[in-house]
CSV table of N, CA, C and O in Angstrom, one decimal:
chain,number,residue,atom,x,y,z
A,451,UNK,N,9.8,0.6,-7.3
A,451,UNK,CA,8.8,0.8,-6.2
A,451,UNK,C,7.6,0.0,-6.6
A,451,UNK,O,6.5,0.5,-6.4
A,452,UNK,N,7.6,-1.4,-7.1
A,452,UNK,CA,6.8,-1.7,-7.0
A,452,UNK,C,6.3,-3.3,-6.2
A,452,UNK,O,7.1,-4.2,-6.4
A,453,UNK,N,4.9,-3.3,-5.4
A,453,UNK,CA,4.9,-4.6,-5.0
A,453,UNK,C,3.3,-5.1,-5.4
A,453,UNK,O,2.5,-4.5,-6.2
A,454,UNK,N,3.2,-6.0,-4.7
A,454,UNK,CA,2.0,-6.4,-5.4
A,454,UNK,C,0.6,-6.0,-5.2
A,454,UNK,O,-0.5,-6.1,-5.8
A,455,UNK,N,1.0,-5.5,-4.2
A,455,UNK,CA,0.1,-4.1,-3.8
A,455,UNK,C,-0.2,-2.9,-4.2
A,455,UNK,O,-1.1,-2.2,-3.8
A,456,UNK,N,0.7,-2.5,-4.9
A,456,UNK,CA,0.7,-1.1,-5.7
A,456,UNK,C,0.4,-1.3,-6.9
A,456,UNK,O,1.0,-1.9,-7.7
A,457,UNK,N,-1.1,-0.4,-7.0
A,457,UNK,CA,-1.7,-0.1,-8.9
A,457,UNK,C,-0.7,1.3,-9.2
A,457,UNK,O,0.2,1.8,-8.5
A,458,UNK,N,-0.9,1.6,-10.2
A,458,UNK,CA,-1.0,3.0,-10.8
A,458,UNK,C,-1.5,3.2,-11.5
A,458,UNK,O,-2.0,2.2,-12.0
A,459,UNK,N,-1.9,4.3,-12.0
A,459,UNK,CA,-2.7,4.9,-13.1
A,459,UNK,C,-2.2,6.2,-13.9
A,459,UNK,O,-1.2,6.8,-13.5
A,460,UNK,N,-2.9,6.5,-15.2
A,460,UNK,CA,-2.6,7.4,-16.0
A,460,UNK,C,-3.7,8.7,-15.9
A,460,UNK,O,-4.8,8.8,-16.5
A,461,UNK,N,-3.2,9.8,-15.0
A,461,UNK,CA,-4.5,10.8,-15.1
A,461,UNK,C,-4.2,11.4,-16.7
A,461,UNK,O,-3.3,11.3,-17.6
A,462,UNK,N,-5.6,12.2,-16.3
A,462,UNK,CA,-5.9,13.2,-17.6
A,462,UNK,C,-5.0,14.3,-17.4
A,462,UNK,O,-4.6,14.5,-16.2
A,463,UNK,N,-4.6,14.8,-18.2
A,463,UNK,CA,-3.5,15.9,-18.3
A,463,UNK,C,-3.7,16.7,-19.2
A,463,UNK,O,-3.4,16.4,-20.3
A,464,UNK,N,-4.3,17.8,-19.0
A,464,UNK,CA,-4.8,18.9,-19.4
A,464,UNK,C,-4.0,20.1,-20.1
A,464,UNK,O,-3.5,20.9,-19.4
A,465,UNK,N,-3.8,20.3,-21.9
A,465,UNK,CA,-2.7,21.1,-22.2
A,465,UNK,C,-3.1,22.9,-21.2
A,465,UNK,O,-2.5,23.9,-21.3
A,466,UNK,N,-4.1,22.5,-20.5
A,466,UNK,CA,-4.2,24.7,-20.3
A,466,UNK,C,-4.0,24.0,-18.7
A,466,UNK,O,-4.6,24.8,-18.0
A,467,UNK,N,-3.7,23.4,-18.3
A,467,UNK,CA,-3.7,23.4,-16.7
A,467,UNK,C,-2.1,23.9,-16.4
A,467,UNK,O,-1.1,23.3,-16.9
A,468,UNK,N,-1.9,25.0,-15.4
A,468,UNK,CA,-1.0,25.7,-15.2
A,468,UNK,C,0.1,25.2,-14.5
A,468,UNK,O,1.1,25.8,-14.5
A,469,UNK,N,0.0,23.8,-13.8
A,469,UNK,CA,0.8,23.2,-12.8
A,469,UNK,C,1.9,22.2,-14.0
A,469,UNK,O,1.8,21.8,-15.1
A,470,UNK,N,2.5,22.1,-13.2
A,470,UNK,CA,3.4,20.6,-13.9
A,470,UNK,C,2.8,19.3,-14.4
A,470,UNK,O,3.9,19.0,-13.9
A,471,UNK,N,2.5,18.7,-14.7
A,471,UNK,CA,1.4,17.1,-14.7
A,471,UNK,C,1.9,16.0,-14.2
A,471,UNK,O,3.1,15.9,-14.4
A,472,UNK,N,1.6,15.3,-13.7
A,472,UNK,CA,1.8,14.2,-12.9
A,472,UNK,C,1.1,13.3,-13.7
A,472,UNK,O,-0.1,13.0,-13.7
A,473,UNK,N,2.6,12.5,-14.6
A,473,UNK,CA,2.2,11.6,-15.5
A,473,UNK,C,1.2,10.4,-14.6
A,473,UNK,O,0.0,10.1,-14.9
A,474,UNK,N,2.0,9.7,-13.5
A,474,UNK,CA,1.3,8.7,-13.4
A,474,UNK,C,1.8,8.5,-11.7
A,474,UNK,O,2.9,8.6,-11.0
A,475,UNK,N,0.1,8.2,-11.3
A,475,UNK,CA,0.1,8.3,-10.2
A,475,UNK,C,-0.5,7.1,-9.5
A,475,UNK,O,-1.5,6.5,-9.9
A,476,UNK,N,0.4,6.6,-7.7
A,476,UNK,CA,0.4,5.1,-7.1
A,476,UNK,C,-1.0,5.1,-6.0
A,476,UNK,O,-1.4,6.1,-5.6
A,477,UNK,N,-1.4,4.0,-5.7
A,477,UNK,CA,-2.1,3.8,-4.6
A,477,UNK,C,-1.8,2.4,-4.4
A,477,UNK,O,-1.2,1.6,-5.1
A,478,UNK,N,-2.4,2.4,-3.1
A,478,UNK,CA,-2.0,0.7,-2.6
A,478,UNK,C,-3.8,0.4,-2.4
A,478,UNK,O,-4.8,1.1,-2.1
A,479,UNK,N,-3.4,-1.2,-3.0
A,479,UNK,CA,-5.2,-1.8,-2.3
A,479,UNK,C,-4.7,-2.2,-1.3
A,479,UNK,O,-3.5,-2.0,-1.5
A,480,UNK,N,-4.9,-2.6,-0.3
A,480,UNK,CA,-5.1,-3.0,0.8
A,480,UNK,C,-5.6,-4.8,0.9
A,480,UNK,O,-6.7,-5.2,0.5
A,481,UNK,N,-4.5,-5.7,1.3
A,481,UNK,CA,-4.9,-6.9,1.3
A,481,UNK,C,-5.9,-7.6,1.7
A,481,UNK,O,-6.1,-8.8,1.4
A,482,UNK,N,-7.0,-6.7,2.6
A,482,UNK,CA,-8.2,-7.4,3.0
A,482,UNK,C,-9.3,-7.3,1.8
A,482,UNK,O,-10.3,-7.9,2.0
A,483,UNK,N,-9.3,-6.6,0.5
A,483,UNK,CA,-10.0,-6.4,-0.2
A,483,UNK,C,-9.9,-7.6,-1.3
A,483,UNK,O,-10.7,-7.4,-2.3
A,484,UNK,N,-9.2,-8.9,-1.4
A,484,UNK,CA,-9.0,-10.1,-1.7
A,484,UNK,C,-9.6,-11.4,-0.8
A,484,UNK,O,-9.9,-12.6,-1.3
A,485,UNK,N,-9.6,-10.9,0.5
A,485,UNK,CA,-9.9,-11.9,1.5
A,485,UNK,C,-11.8,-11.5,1.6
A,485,UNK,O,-12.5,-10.5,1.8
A,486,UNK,N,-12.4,-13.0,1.1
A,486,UNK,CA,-13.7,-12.1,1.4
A,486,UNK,C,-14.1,-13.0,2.6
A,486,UNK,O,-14.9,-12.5,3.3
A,487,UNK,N,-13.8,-14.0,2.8
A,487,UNK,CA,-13.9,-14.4,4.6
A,487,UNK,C,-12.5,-15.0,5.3
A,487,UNK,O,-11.5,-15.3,4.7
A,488,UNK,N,-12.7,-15.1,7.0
A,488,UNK,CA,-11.6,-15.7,7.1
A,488,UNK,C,-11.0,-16.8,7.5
A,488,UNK,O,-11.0,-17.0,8.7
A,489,UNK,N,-10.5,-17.5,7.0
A,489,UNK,CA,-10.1,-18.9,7.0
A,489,UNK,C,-9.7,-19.6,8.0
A,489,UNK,O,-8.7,-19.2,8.6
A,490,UNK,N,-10.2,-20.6,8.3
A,490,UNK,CA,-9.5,-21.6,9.3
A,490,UNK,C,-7.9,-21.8,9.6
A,490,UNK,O,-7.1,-22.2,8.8
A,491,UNK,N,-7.8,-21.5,10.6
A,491,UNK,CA,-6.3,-21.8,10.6
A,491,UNK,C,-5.2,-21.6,10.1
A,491,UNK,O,-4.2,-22.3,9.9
A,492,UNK,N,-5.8,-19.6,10.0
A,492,UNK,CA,-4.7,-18.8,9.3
A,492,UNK,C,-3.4,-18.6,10.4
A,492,UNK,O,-3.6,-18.3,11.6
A,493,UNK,N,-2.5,-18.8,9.9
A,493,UNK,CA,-1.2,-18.4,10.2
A,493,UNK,C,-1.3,-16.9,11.5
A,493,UNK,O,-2.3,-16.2,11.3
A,494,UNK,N,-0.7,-16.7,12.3
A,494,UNK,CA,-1.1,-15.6,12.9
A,494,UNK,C,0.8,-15.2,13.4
A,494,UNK,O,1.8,-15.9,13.2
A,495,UNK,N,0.8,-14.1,13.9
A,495,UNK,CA,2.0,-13.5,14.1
A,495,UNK,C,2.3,-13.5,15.5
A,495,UNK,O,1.2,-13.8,16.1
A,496,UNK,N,3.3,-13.3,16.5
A,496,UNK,CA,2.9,-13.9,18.1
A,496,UNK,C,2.8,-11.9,18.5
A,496,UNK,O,3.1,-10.9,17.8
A,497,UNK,N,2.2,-11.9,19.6
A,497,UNK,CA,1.6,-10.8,19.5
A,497,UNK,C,2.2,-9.2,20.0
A,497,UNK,O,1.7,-8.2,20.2
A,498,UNK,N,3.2,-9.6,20.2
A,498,UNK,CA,4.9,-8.3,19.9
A,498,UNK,C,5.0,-7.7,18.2
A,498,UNK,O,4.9,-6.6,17.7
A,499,UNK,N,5.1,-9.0,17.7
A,499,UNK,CA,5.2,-8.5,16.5
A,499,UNK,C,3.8,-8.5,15.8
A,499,UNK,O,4.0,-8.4,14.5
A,500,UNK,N,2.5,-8.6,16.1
A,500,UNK,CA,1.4,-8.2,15.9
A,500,UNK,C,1.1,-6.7,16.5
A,500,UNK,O,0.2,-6.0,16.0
A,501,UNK,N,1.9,-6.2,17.4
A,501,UNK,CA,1.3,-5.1,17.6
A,501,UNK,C,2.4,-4.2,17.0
A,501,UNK,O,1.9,-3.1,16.7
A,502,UNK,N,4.0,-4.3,16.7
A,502,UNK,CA,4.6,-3.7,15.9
A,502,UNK,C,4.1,-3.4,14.4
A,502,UNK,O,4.2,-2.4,13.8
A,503,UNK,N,3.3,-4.8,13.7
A,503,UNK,CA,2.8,-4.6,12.3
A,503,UNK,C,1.0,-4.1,12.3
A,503,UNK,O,0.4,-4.1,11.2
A,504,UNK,N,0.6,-3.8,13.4
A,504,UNK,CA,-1.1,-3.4,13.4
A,504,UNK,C,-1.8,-4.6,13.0
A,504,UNK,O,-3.0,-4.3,12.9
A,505,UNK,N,-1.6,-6.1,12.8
A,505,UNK,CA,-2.6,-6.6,12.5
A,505,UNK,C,-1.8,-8.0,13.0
A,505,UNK,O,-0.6,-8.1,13.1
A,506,UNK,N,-2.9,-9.0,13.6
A,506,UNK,CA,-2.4,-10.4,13.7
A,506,UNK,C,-2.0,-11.4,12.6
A,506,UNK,O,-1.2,-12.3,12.9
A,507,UNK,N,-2.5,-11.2,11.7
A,507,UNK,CA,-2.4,-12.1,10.7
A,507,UNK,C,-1.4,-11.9,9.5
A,507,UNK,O,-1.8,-11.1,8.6
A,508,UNK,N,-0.7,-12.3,9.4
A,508,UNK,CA,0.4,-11.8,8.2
A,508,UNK,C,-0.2,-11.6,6.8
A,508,UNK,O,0.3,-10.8,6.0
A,509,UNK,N,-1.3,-12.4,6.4
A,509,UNK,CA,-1.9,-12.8,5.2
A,509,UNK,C,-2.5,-10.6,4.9
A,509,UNK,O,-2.8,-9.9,3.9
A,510,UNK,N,-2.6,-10.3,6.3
A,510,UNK,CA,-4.0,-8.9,6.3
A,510,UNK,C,-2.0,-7.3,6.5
A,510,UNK,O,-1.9,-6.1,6.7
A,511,UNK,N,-1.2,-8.2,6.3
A,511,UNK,CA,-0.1,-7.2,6.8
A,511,UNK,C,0.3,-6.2,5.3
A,511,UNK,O,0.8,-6.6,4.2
A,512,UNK,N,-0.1,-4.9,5.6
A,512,UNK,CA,0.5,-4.1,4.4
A,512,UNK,C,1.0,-2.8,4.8
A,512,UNK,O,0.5,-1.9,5.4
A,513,UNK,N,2.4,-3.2,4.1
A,513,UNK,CA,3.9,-2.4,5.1
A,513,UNK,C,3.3,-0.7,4.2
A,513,UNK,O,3.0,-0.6,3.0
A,514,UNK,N,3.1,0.4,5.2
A,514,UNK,CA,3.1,1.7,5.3
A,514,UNK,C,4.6,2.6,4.6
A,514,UNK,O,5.4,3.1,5.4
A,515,UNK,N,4.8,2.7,3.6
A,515,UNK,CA,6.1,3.4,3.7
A,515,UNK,C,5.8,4.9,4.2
A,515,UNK,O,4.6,5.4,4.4
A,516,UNK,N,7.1,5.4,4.5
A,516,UNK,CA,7.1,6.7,5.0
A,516,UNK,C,7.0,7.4,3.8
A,516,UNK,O,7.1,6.6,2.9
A,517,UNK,N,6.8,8.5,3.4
A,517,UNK,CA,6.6,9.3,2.3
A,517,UNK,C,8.4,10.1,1.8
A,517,UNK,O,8.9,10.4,0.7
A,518,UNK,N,8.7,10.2,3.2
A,518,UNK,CA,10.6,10.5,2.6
A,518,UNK,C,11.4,9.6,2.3
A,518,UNK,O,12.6,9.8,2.1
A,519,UNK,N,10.8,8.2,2.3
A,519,UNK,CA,11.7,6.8,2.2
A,519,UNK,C,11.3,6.7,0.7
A,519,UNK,O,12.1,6.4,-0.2
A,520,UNK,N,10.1,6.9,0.4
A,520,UNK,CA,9.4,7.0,-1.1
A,520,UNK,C,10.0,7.8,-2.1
A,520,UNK,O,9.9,7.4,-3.3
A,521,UNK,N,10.6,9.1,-1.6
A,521,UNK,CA,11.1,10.3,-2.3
A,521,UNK,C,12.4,10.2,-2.4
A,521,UNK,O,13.0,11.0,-3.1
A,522,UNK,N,12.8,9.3,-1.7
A,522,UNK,CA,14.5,9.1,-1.0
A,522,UNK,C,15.3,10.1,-0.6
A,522,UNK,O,16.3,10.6,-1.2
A,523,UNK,N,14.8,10.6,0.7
A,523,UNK,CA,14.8,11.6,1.4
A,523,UNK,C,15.8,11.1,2.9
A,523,UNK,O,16.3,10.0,3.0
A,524,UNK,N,15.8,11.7,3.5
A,524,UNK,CA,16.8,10.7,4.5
A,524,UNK,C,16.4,10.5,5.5
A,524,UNK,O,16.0,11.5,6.2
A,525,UNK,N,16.3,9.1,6.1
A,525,UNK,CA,15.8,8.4,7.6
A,525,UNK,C,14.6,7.6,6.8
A,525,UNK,O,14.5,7.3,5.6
A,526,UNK,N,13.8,7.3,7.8
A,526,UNK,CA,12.6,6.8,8.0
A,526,UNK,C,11.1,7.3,8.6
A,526,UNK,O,10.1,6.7,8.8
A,527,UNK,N,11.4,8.1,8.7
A,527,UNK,CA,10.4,9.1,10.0
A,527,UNK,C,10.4,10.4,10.0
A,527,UNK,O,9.7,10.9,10.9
């Protein structure tokens, strides 16, 4: 599960905390946090599949998984 979008980290884990611990936990950045302006004659997507992916630009595109596709749970949705 990993792309180049996905950090993880190591929380604190507490020996008196009553729950299970969650060794290590994911987030995604978000590709516009690399982009600090926007460039001439960026690539763009035609706009069917701009409105299927939420953004025009492929460079700004960061795929959403489902949270049961993550868990490997069954379907998509």
């Amino acid at each position: 599960m990993y792309d180049a979008q996905w950090r993880d980290y190591k929380p604190f884990v507490s020996p008196f905390d009553p729950c299970p611990p969650i060794r290590v936990k994911w987030y995604i950045v978000p590709p516009n946090q690399f982009i600090n302006f926007q460039p001439m004659n960026l690539p763009q997507y035609s706009l069917d599949e701009a409105l299927r992916r939420g953004t025009l630009w492929p460079a700004l595109y960061s795929p959403y998984p489902s949270r049961r596709a993550v868990k490997g749970g069954k379907g998509n949705g």
